Amino acid sequence: MTRAGVSYFGVRIPRHVRRDLQDIAARGYTAVLHTFSENDLAYYRGTMAEIVAASHELGLEVQICPWGVGRTFGGEAESRWVTFHPEACQVLDDGRRVATGCLNHPLYRAFCKEWADAALEAGTDYVFWDEPHWTVPEHVGAEDDRWACCCEVCRERSGLGLSSGLTPEVLAFREASTVDFLREMVAHVTAQGGKNTICLLPLTEGPHGVSDWDAVASLPGLNVLATDPYWKNFDEEAGSFVGRFARLLAETASRHRVDAQMWLPSFGLTRDDISDLESAVEATRAAGIDDLWTWGYEACGHMTTLATPDAPLVWEAVTQALARGVSTTERERVDLRDLDLRPTAELVRLINAEDRAVAEAVSAAAEPIAAAIDAVVERLEAGGRLVYVGAGTSGRLAAGDAAECGPTFSTDQVVAVTTEEEAAEDDAAAGASELAALGVGTTDVVVGVSASGRTPYTLGALERAKEQGALTFALVCIGGSELARQADHAIEVEVGPEVIAGSTRMKAGTAQKLVLNTISTISMVRLGKTFGNLMVDVQASNDKLRARARRAVAVATAAPEKEVAAAIAAADGDAKVAIVSLLAGVDAQTARLRLSAARGVIREAVEDVVG
């Protein structure tokens, strides 16, 4: 499973959450984890449902975790439940009862199920059982050598005296109890139609480790096994520590046919730690894990105890490492899983609403589009070519735009290198070879067109174009793609996930067509292929186009119909020559000379007549 996710917590004002979620999606993340504390359970249940729905609308998959619930899960949030139910809390080996729910107590298990029901009611895709553990002594103000639990329920279940310390038998009982607790929670969520992720602490020994990860991975109903080897917390070297647990995670998940998910920190890191973070990501991917998450949004720069002065730098770095290049265009819209059940009219309105967002995305890329056009015009004026490269839908759109430029603007300077064979999309060598055969050089502009920005055919062609000295542009529908990094310049039109997951002929295709139309049309305008908004350089090859040329000459010159017909005949059907002839009052031959001297621009050819 290829996924890039980030945790998000602390904000419960939906309009602010939506803004941040839009930022998360725009950066290329495909999933988000929302914390769901006991405070949220008591006061924000409806708000949490609204936040989950907003996430789904942006195409983000959602996990919800029991943040600090009962103080047996990860998170800084405090527990209300332990205050009201001290009888169901853990007991230290010295007899003190502490404010942490007992994993074996029926009351606490019932409460955790109630919490899970609320998470499912909010609409989460996965319930994320985060770092389930017995009480940590320092978290409850106890000495480090204390341990739990020695309550009546644990004594009865264990059949042990629980008075001789953390013996191997006691450790085995605690681990078995943790696994049994998880078994019951996972089964409950599964029975409600939900999915489960279990995130284990990166420990396989000691009072808080789970030695047998297979026992957890094999639980019926488990979908994802995760871990979070935050190397700085353990004073370990990033690459080796993360790599060790990445391999354990990947191998265990594979044995039991569940997905593997890795969590890496962005909180508490400085600029000096960025290379360690990158090593951790590399080690994770080397183990074959592509489902990577970070805790948390903006490197927790908003949280005093977790922030560092370098949080903005770390956030950019972790985003680059995890999310850039993840194809948002191929992401599934989880809010549209009932698409095939919706009425036809609703589907029409839905697709129309999605298409409206395309124009906004293209508008946001106006500056790089304009820069591309100026570069194209400069090289076309020097006799170069505008060369499109693409495969699949992108290639067909590129080929279509290039084909239209010939008859519309009487030019052979716009061409396309594409493949109609779907399998050839994966052939970088074929793209390079076919581009090379065109003989591109320093006066040419090559535009690689790819929704995902990772099509091998297009990547191969663009690489060869650079080798041959051409100026290269990438037209993609995602930020930070491989194609964008390879090109001299990038036009990134981020349209988000499609209504039909992966169907990039929809919004992505519409965006590409709009941009290609814009590039070729404005380039031709700058080259004098129009007069005002009149199409005056059309190849009049049929009755329709000949009639269009006559109308253009008539509108441009306001001459009588007979004079227009005579001028066009004298110009051998060339509308531009006819216009110059009529406006400047010269014969067709002189009009041609004027146009040639003015590089084909009508206004310059008749500047002494038309201001």
CSV table of N, CA and C in Angstrom, one decimal, residues 227-364:
chain,number,residue,atom,x,y,z
A,227,THR,N,4.4,0.5,13.5
A,227,THR,CA,5.3,0.8,14.7
A,227,THR,C,5.9,2.1,14.5
A,228,ASP,N,6.5,2.7,15.5
A,228,ASP,CA,7.0,4.0,15.5
A,228,ASP,C,8.4,4.2,16.2
A,229,PRO,N,9.4,3.7,15.5
A,229,PRO,CA,10.8,3.8,16.1
A,229,PRO,C,11.4,5.2,16.1
A,230,TYR,N,10.9,6.0,17.0
A,230,TYR,CA,11.5,7.3,17.1
A,230,TYR,C,12.8,7.3,17.8
A,231,TRP,N,13.9,7.3,16.9
A,231,TRP,CA,15.2,6.9,17.4
A,231,TRP,C,15.7,7.8,18.5
A,232,LYS,N,15.4,9.1,18.5
A,232,LYS,CA,15.9,10.0,19.5
A,232,LYS,C,15.3,9.7,20.9
A,233,ASN,N,14.1,9.1,20.9
A,233,ASN,CA,13.6,8.7,22.2
A,233,ASN,C,14.3,7.6,22.8
A,234,PHE,N,15.0,6.8,22.0
A,234,PHE,CA,15.8,5.7,22.5
A,234,PHE,C,17.3,5.9,22.4
A,235,ASP,N,17.7,7.1,22.0
A,235,ASP,CA,19.1,7.4,21.9
A,235,ASP,C,19.8,6.4,21.0
A,236,GLU,N,19.2,6.2,19.8
A,236,GLU,CA,19.7,5.2,18.8
A,236,GLU,C,20.0,6.0,17.5
A,237,GLU,N,20.9,5.3,16.7
A,237,GLU,CA,21.2,5.8,15.4
A,237,GLU,C,20.0,5.6,14.5
A,238,ALA,N,19.6,6.6,13.7
A,238,ALA,CA,18.4,6.6,13.0
A,238,ALA,C,18.3,5.4,12.0
A,239,GLY,N,19.3,5.4,11.0
A,239,GLY,CA,19.2,4.4,10.0
A,239,GLY,C,19.1,3.0,10.4
A,240,SER,N,20.0,2.6,11.4
A,240,SER,CA,20.0,1.2,11.8
A,240,SER,C,18.8,0.9,12.7
A,241,PHE,N,18.4,1.8,13.6
A,241,PHE,CA,17.3,1.5,14.5
A,241,PHE,C,16.0,1.4,13.7
A,242,VAL,N,15.8,2.4,12.9
A,242,VAL,CA,14.5,2.3,12.1
A,242,VAL,C,14.6,1.1,11.1
A,243,GLY,N,15.8,0.9,10.5
A,243,GLY,CA,15.9,-0.2,9.6
A,243,GLY,C,15.6,-1.6,10.2
A,244,ARG,N,16.0,-1.7,11.5
A,244,ARG,CA,15.8,-3.0,12.2
A,244,ARG,C,14.3,-3.2,12.4
A,245,PHE,N,13.6,-2.2,12.9
A,245,PHE,CA,12.2,-2.4,13.1
A,245,PHE,C,11.4,-2.4,11.8
A,246,ALA,N,11.9,-1.7,10.8
A,246,ALA,CA,11.2,-1.8,9.5
A,246,ALA,C,11.2,-3.2,8.9
A,247,ARG,N,12.4,-3.8,9.1
A,247,ARG,CA,12.4,-5.2,8.6
A,247,ARG,C,11.6,-6.2,9.4
A,248,LEU,N,11.6,-6.0,10.7
A,248,LEU,CA,10.7,-6.8,11.6
A,248,LEU,C,9.2,-6.6,11.2
A,249,LEU,N,8.9,-5.3,11.0
A,249,LEU,CA,7.5,-5.0,10.7
A,249,LEU,C,7.1,-5.6,9.4
A,250,ALA,N,7.9,-5.4,8.4
A,250,ALA,CA,7.6,-5.9,7.0
A,250,ALA,C,7.5,-7.4,7.0
A,251,GLU,N,8.4,-8.1,7.6
A,251,GLU,CA,8.4,-9.5,7.6
A,251,GLU,C,7.2,-10.1,8.4
A,252,THR,N,6.9,-9.5,9.5
A,252,THR,CA,5.8,-10.0,10.3
A,252,THR,C,4.5,-9.7,9.6
A,253,ALA,N,4.3,-8.5,9.0
A,253,ALA,CA,3.1,-8.2,8.3
A,253,ALA,C,2.9,-9.1,7.1
A,254,SER,N,4.0,-9.4,6.4
A,254,SER,CA,3.9,-10.2,5.2
A,254,SER,C,3.5,-11.7,5.6
A,255,ARG,N,4.0,-12.2,6.7
A,255,ARG,CA,3.7,-13.5,7.1
A,255,ARG,C,2.2,-13.7,7.3
A,256,HIS,N,1.5,-12.6,7.8
A,256,HIS,CA,0.1,-12.7,8.2
A,256,HIS,C,-0.8,-11.9,7.2
A,257,ARG,N,-0.2,-11.5,6.1
A,257,ARG,CA,-1.0,-10.9,5.0
A,257,ARG,C,-1.8,-9.7,5.5
A,258,VAL,N,-1.1,-8.8,6.3
A,258,VAL,CA,-1.7,-7.5,6.7
A,258,VAL,C,-0.7,-6.5,6.2
A,259,ASP,N,-1.2,-5.3,6.1
A,259,ASP,CA,-0.3,-4.2,5.6
A,259,ASP,C,0.6,-3.7,6.7
A,260,ALA,N,1.8,-3.2,6.2
A,260,ALA,CA,2.8,-2.7,7.2
A,260,ALA,C,2.8,-1.1,7.1
A,261,GLN,N,2.8,-0.5,8.2
A,261,GLN,CA,2.8,1.0,8.3
A,261,GLN,C,3.8,1.5,9.2
A,262,MET,N,4.6,2.5,8.7
A,262,MET,CA,5.7,3.0,9.5
A,262,MET,C,5.4,4.5,9.9
A,263,TRP,N,5.7,4.8,11.2
A,263,TRP,CA,5.5,6.1,11.7
A,263,TRP,C,6.9,6.7,12.0
A,264,LEU,N,7.2,7.9,11.5
A,264,LEU,CA,8.4,8.5,11.8
A,264,LEU,C,8.2,9.9,12.4
A,265,PRO,N,9.1,10.4,13.2
A,265,PRO,CA,8.8,11.7,13.9
A,265,PRO,C,9.2,12.9,13.0
A,266,SER,N,8.4,14.0,13.2
A,266,SER,CA,8.9,15.3,12.7
A,266,SER,C,9.0,16.2,13.9
A,267,PHE,N,8.3,15.9,15.0
A,267,PHE,CA,8.4,16.8,16.2
A,267,PHE,C,9.8,16.6,16.8
A,268,GLY,N,10.2,17.7,17.5
A,268,GLY,CA,11.4,17.6,18.3
A,268,GLY,C,12.7,17.5,17.5
A,269,LEU,N,12.6,17.7,16.2
A,269,LEU,CA,13.8,17.6,15.3
A,269,LEU,C,14.3,19.0,14.9
A,270,THR,N,15.6,19.1,14.8
A,270,THR,CA,16.2,20.4,14.3
A,270,THR,C,16.7,20.1,12.9
A,271,ARG,N,17.2,21.2,12.3
A,271,ARG,CA,17.8,21.1,11.0
A,271,ARG,C,19.0,20.0,10.9
A,272,ASP,N,19.6,19.9,12.1
A,272,ASP,CA,20.7,18.9,12.1
A,272,ASP,C,20.2,17.4,12.1
A,273,ASP,N,18.9,17.3,12.4
A,273,ASP,CA,18.3,15.9,12.4
A,273,ASP,C,17.7,15.5,11.1
A,274,ILE,N,17.7,16.5,10.1
A,274,ILE,CA,17.0,16.2,8.9
A,274,ILE,C,17.7,15.0,8.1
A,275,SER,N,19.0,15.0,8.1
A,275,SER,CA,19.7,13.9,7.4
A,275,SER,C,19.3,12.5,8.1
A,276,ASP,N,19.1,12.5,9.4
A,276,ASP,CA,18.7,11.3,10.1
A,276,ASP,C,17.3,10.9,9.7
A,277,LEU,N,16.4,11.9,9.6
A,277,LEU,CA,15.0,11.6,9.1
A,277,LEU,C,15.1,11.0,7.7
A,278,GLU,N,15.9,11.6,6.8
A,278,GLU,CA,16.0,11.0,5.5
A,278,GLU,C,16.5,9.6,5.5
A,279,SER,N,17.5,9.3,6.3
A,279,SER,CA,18.0,8.0,6.5
A,279,SER,C,16.9,7.0,6.9
A,280,ALA,N,16.1,7.5,7.9
A,280,ALA,CA,15.0,6.7,8.4
A,280,ALA,C,14.0,6.3,7.3
A,281,VAL,N,13.7,7.3,6.5
A,281,VAL,CA,12.8,7.1,5.3
A,281,VAL,C,13.4,6.1,4.4
A,282,GLU,N,14.6,6.3,4.1
A,282,GLU,CA,15.3,5.4,3.1
A,282,GLU,C,15.4,3.9,3.7
A,283,ALA,N,15.6,3.8,5.0
A,283,ALA,CA,15.6,2.5,5.6
A,283,ALA,C,14.3,1.8,5.5
A,284,THR,N,13.2,2.6,5.7
A,284,THR,CA,11.9,2.1,5.7
A,284,THR,C,11.5,1.6,4.3
A,285,ARG,N,11.8,2.4,3.3
A,285,ARG,CA,11.5,2.0,1.9
A,285,ARG,C,12.3,0.8,1.5
A,286,ALA,N,13.6,0.7,2.0
A,286,ALA,CA,14.4,-0.4,1.6
A,286,ALA,C,13.9,-1.7,2.2
A,287,ALA,N,13.1,-1.6,3.2
A,287,ALA,CA,12.4,-2.8,3.8
A,287,ALA,C,11.1,-3.2,3.0
A,288,GLY,N,10.8,-2.3,2.0
A,288,GLY,CA,9.6,-2.6,1.2
A,288,GLY,C,8.3,-2.0,1.7
A,289,ILE,N,8.5,-1.0,2.7
A,289,ILE,CA,7.3,-0.4,3.2
A,289,ILE,C,7.0,0.9,2.5
A,290,ASP,N,5.8,1.1,2.0
A,290,ASP,CA,5.5,2.4,1.3
A,290,ASP,C,4.4,3.1,1.9
A,291,ASP,N,3.9,2.6,3.1
A,291,ASP,CA,2.9,3.3,3.9
A,291,ASP,C,3.6,4.0,5.0
A,292,LEU,N,3.9,5.3,4.8
A,292,LEU,CA,4.7,6.1,5.7
A,292,LEU,C,3.9,7.3,6.3
A,293,TRP,N,4.0,7.5,7.6
A,293,TRP,CA,3.3,8.5,8.3
A,293,TRP,C,4.3,9.3,9.2
A,294,THR,N,3.9,10.5,9.5
A,294,THR,CA,4.7,11.3,10.4
A,294,THR,C,3.8,11.9,11.5
A,295,TRP,N,4.4,12.0,12.7
A,295,TRP,CA,3.7,12.8,13.8
A,295,TRP,C,4.5,14.0,14.0
A,296,GLY,N,4.0,15.2,13.7
A,296,GLY,CA,2.7,15.5,13.3
A,296,GLY,C,2.7,16.7,12.4
A,297,TYR,N,1.5,17.2,12.1
A,297,TYR,CA,1.3,18.4,11.2
A,297,TYR,C,2.2,19.5,11.6
A,298,GLU,N,2.9,20.1,10.6
A,298,GLU,CA,3.8,21.2,10.7
A,298,GLU,C,4.9,20.9,11.7
A,299,ALA,N,5.3,19.6,11.8
A,299,ALA,CA,6.3,19.2,12.8
A,299,ALA,C,6.0,19.6,14.2
A,300,CYS,N,4.7,19.7,14.5
A,300,CYS,CA,4.2,20.1,15.9
A,300,CYS,C,4.8,21.4,16.3
A,301,GLY,N,5.0,22.3,15.3
A,301,GLY,CA,5.5,23.6,15.6
A,301,GLY,C,4.6,24.5,16.5
A,302,HIS,N,3.3,24.1,16.6
A,302,HIS,CA,2.3,24.8,17.3
A,302,HIS,C,2.3,24.3,18.8
A,303,MET,N,3.1,23.3,19.1
A,303,MET,CA,3.0,22.7,20.5
A,303,MET,C,4.3,23.0,21.2
A,304,THR,N,4.2,23.8,22.3
A,304,THR,CA,5.4,24.2,22.9
A,304,THR,C,6.4,23.1,23.3
A,305,THR,N,5.9,22.1,23.9
A,305,THR,CA,6.9,21.0,24.4
A,305,THR,C,7.4,20.2,23.3
A,306,LEU,N,6.8,20.2,22.1
A,306,LEU,CA,7.3,19.3,21.0
A,306,LEU,C,8.0,20.1,19.9
A,307,ALA,N,7.8,21.4,19.9
A,307,ALA,CA,8.3,22.3,18.8
A,307,ALA,C,9.8,22.6,18.9
A,308,THR,N,10.5,22.9,17.8
A,308,THR,CA,11.8,23.4,17.8
A,308,THR,C,11.8,24.6,16.9
A,309,PRO,N,12.8,25.5,17.0
A,309,PRO,CA,12.9,26.7,16.1
A,309,PRO,C,12.9,26.3,14.6
A,310,ASP,N,13.3,25.0,14.4
A,310,ASP,CA,13.5,24.6,13.0
A,310,ASP,C,12.3,23.8,12.5
A,311,ALA,N,11.2,23.8,13.2
A,311,ALA,CA,10.0,23.1,12.8
A,311,ALA,C,9.6,23.3,11.4
A,312,PRO,N,9.6,24.6,10.9
A,312,PRO,CA,9.2,24.8,9.5
A,312,PRO,C,10.1,24.1,8.5
A,313,LEU,N,11.4,24.1,8.8
A,313,LEU,CA,12.3,23.4,7.9
A,313,LEU,C,12.1,21.9,7.9
A,314,VAL,N,11.9,21.3,9.1
A,314,VAL,CA,11.7,19.9,9.3
A,314,VAL,C,10.4,19.5,8.6
A,315,TRP,N,9.3,20.3,8.7
A,315,TRP,CA,8.1,20.0,8.1
A,315,TRP,C,8.2,20.0,6.6
A,316,GLU,N,8.9,20.9,6.0
A,316,GLU,CA,9.2,20.8,4.5
A,316,GLU,C,10.0,19.6,4.2
A,317,ALA,N,11.0,19.2,5.0
A,317,ALA,CA,11.8,18.1,4.7
A,317,ALA,C,11.0,16.8,4.8
A,318,VAL,N,10.2,16.6,5.8
A,318,VAL,CA,9.5,15.4,6.0
A,318,VAL,C,8.4,15.3,4.9
A,319,THR,N,7.8,16.4,4.5
A,319,THR,CA,6.8,16.4,3.4
A,319,THR,C,7.5,16.0,2.1
A,320,GLN,N,8.7,16.5,1.9
A,320,GLN,CA,9.4,16.1,0.6
A,320,GLN,C,9.7,14.7,0.6
A,321,ALA,N,10.1,14.1,1.8
A,321,ALA,CA,10.5,12.7,1.9
A,321,ALA,C,9.3,11.8,1.8
A,322,LEU,N,8.2,12.2,2.4
A,322,LEU,CA,7.0,11.2,2.4
A,322,LEU,C,6.0,11.5,1.3
A,323,ALA,N,5.7,12.7,1.1
A,323,ALA,CA,4.5,13.0,0.3
A,323,ALA,C,4.7,13.5,-1.1
A,324,ARG,N,5.8,14.2,-1.4
A,324,ARG,CA,6.0,14.7,-2.7
A,324,ARG,C,6.2,13.5,-3.7
A,325,GLY,N,5.4,13.6,-4.8
A,325,GLY,CA,5.5,12.5,-5.8
A,325,GLY,C,4.4,11.4,-5.5
A,326,VAL,N,3.7,11.5,-4.4
A,326,VAL,CA,2.6,10.5,-4.2
A,326,VAL,C,1.4,11.0,-5.1
A,327,SER,N,0.9,10.2,-5.9
A,327,SER,CA,0.0,10.6,-6.9
A,327,SER,C,-1.4,10.9,-6.4
A,328,THR,N,-1.7,12.2,-6.1
A,328,THR,CA,-3.0,12.6,-5.6
A,328,THR,C,-4.1,12.3,-6.7
A,329,THR,N,-3.7,12.3,-7.9
A,329,THR,CA,-4.7,12.1,-9.0
A,329,THR,C,-5.2,10.7,-8.9
A,330,GLU,N,-4.4,9.8,-8.4
A,330,GLU,CA,-4.8,8.4,-8.3
A,330,GLU,C,-5.4,8.0,-7.0
A,331,ARG,N,-5.5,8.9,-6.1
A,331,ARG,CA,-6.0,8.7,-4.7
A,331,ARG,C,-7.5,8.3,-4.8
A,332,GLU,N,-8.0,7.4,-4.0
A,332,GLU,CA,-9.4,7.1,-3.9
A,332,GLU,C,-10.1,8.1,-3.0
A,333,ARG,N,-11.3,8.6,-3.5
A,333,ARG,CA,-12.1,9.4,-2.8
A,333,ARG,C,-13.0,8.5,-1.9
A,334,VAL,N,-12.7,8.4,-0.6
A,334,VAL,CA,-13.4,7.5,0.2
A,334,VAL,C,-14.9,7.9,0.4
A,335,ASP,N,-15.1,9.2,0.2
A,335,ASP,CA,-16.5,9.7,0.4
A,335,ASP,C,-17.4,9.4,-0.8
A,336,LEU,N,-16.8,8.8,-1.8
A,336,LEU,CA,-17.5,8.4,-3.0
A,336,LEU,C,-17.6,6.9,-3.2
A,337,ARG,N,-17.5,6.2,-2.2
A,337,ARG,CA,-17.5,4.7,-2.3
A,337,ARG,C,-18.9,4.2,-2.7
A,338,ASP,N,-19.9,5.0,-2.5
A,338,ASP,CA,-21.3,4.7,-3.0
A,338,ASP,C,-21.6,5.3,-4.3
A,339,LEU,N,-20.6,5.7,-5.1
A,339,LEU,CA,-20.8,6.4,-6.3
A,339,LEU,C,-21.8,5.7,-7.2
A,340,ASP,N,-21.7,4.4,-7.4
A,340,ASP,CA,-22.5,3.6,-8.3
A,340,ASP,C,-24.0,3.5,-7.8
A,341,LEU,N,-24.2,3.9,-6.6
A,341,LEU,CA,-25.6,3.8,-6.1
A,341,LEU,C,-26.3,5.2,-6.2
A,342,ARG,N,-25.7,6.2,-6.6
A,342,ARG,CA,-26.2,7.6,-6.6
A,342,ARG,C,-27.1,7.8,-7.9
A,343,PRO,N,-28.1,8.7,-7.8
A,343,PRO,CA,-28.9,9.0,-9.0
A,343,PRO,C,-28.1,9.7,-10.1
A,344,THR,N,-28.5,9.5,-11.3
A,344,THR,CA,-27.8,10.1,-12.4
A,344,THR,C,-27.6,11.6,-12.4
A,345,ALA,N,-28.7,12.3,-12.0
A,345,ALA,CA,-28.6,13.7,-12.0
A,345,ALA,C,-27.6,14.2,-10.9
A,346,GLU,N,-27.6,13.5,-9.8
A,346,GLU,CA,-26.6,13.8,-8.7
A,346,GLU,C,-25.2,13.6,-9.3
A,347,LEU,N,-24.9,12.6,-10.0
A,347,LEU,CA,-23.6,12.3,-10.6
A,347,LEU,C,-23.2,13.4,-11.6
A,348,VAL,N,-24.2,13.9,-12.4
A,348,VAL,CA,-23.9,15.0,-13.3
A,348,VAL,C,-23.5,16.2,-12.6
A,349,ARG,N,-24.2,16.5,-11.5
A,349,ARG,CA,-23.8,17.7,-10.7
A,349,ARG,C,-22.5,17.6,-10.0
A,350,LEU,N,-22.2,16.3,-9.5
A,350,LEU,CA,-21.0,16.1,-8.9
A,350,LEU,C,-19.8,16.3,-9.8
A,351,ILE,N,-19.8,15.7,-11.0
A,351,ILE,CA,-18.7,15.8,-11.9
A,351,ILE,C,-18.6,17.3,-12.4
A,352,ASN,N,-19.7,18.0,-12.6
A,352,ASN,CA,-19.6,19.4,-13.0
A,352,ASN,C,-19.0,20.2,-11.9
A,353,ALA,N,-19.3,19.9,-10.6
A,353,ALA,CA,-18.7,20.7,-9.5
A,353,ALA,C,-17.2,20.4,-9.5
A,354,GLU,N,-16.8,19.2,-9.7
A,354,GLU,CA,-15.4,18.8,-9.7
A,354,GLU,C,-14.7,19.6,-10.8
A,355,ASP,N,-15.3,19.6,-12.0
A,355,ASP,CA,-14.7,20.2,-13.1
A,355,ASP,C,-14.5,21.7,-12.9
A,356,ARG,N,-15.4,22.4,-12.1
A,356,ARG,CA,-15.2,23.8,-11.9
A,356,ARG,C,-13.9,24.1,-11.1
A,357,ALA,N,-13.5,23.1,-10.3
A,357,ALA,CA,-12.3,23.3,-9.6
A,357,ALA,C,-11.0,23.3,-10.5
A,358,VAL,N,-11.2,22.7,-11.7
A,358,VAL,CA,-10.0,22.6,-12.6
A,358,VAL,C,-9.6,24.0,-13.0
A,359,ALA,N,-10.5,24.8,-13.4
A,359,ALA,CA,-10.2,26.2,-13.9
A,359,ALA,C,-9.4,26.9,-12.8
A,360,GLU,N,-9.8,26.8,-11.5
A,360,GLU,CA,-9.1,27.5,-10.4
A,360,GLU,C,-7.7,26.9,-10.3
A,361,ALA,N,-7.5,25.6,-10.5
A,361,ALA,CA,-6.2,25.1,-10.4
A,361,ALA,C,-5.3,25.6,-11.5
A,362,VAL,N,-5.8,25.7,-12.7
A,362,VAL,CA,-5.1,26.2,-13.8
A,362,VAL,C,-4.7,27.7,-13.6
A,363,SER,N,-5.7,28.4,-13.0
A,363,SER,CA,-5.4,29.8,-12.7
A,363,SER,C,-4.3,30.0,-11.7
A,364,ALA,N,-4.2,29.1,-10.8
A,364,ALA,CA,-3.2,29.2,-9.8
A,364,ALA,C,-1.8,29.0,-10.4
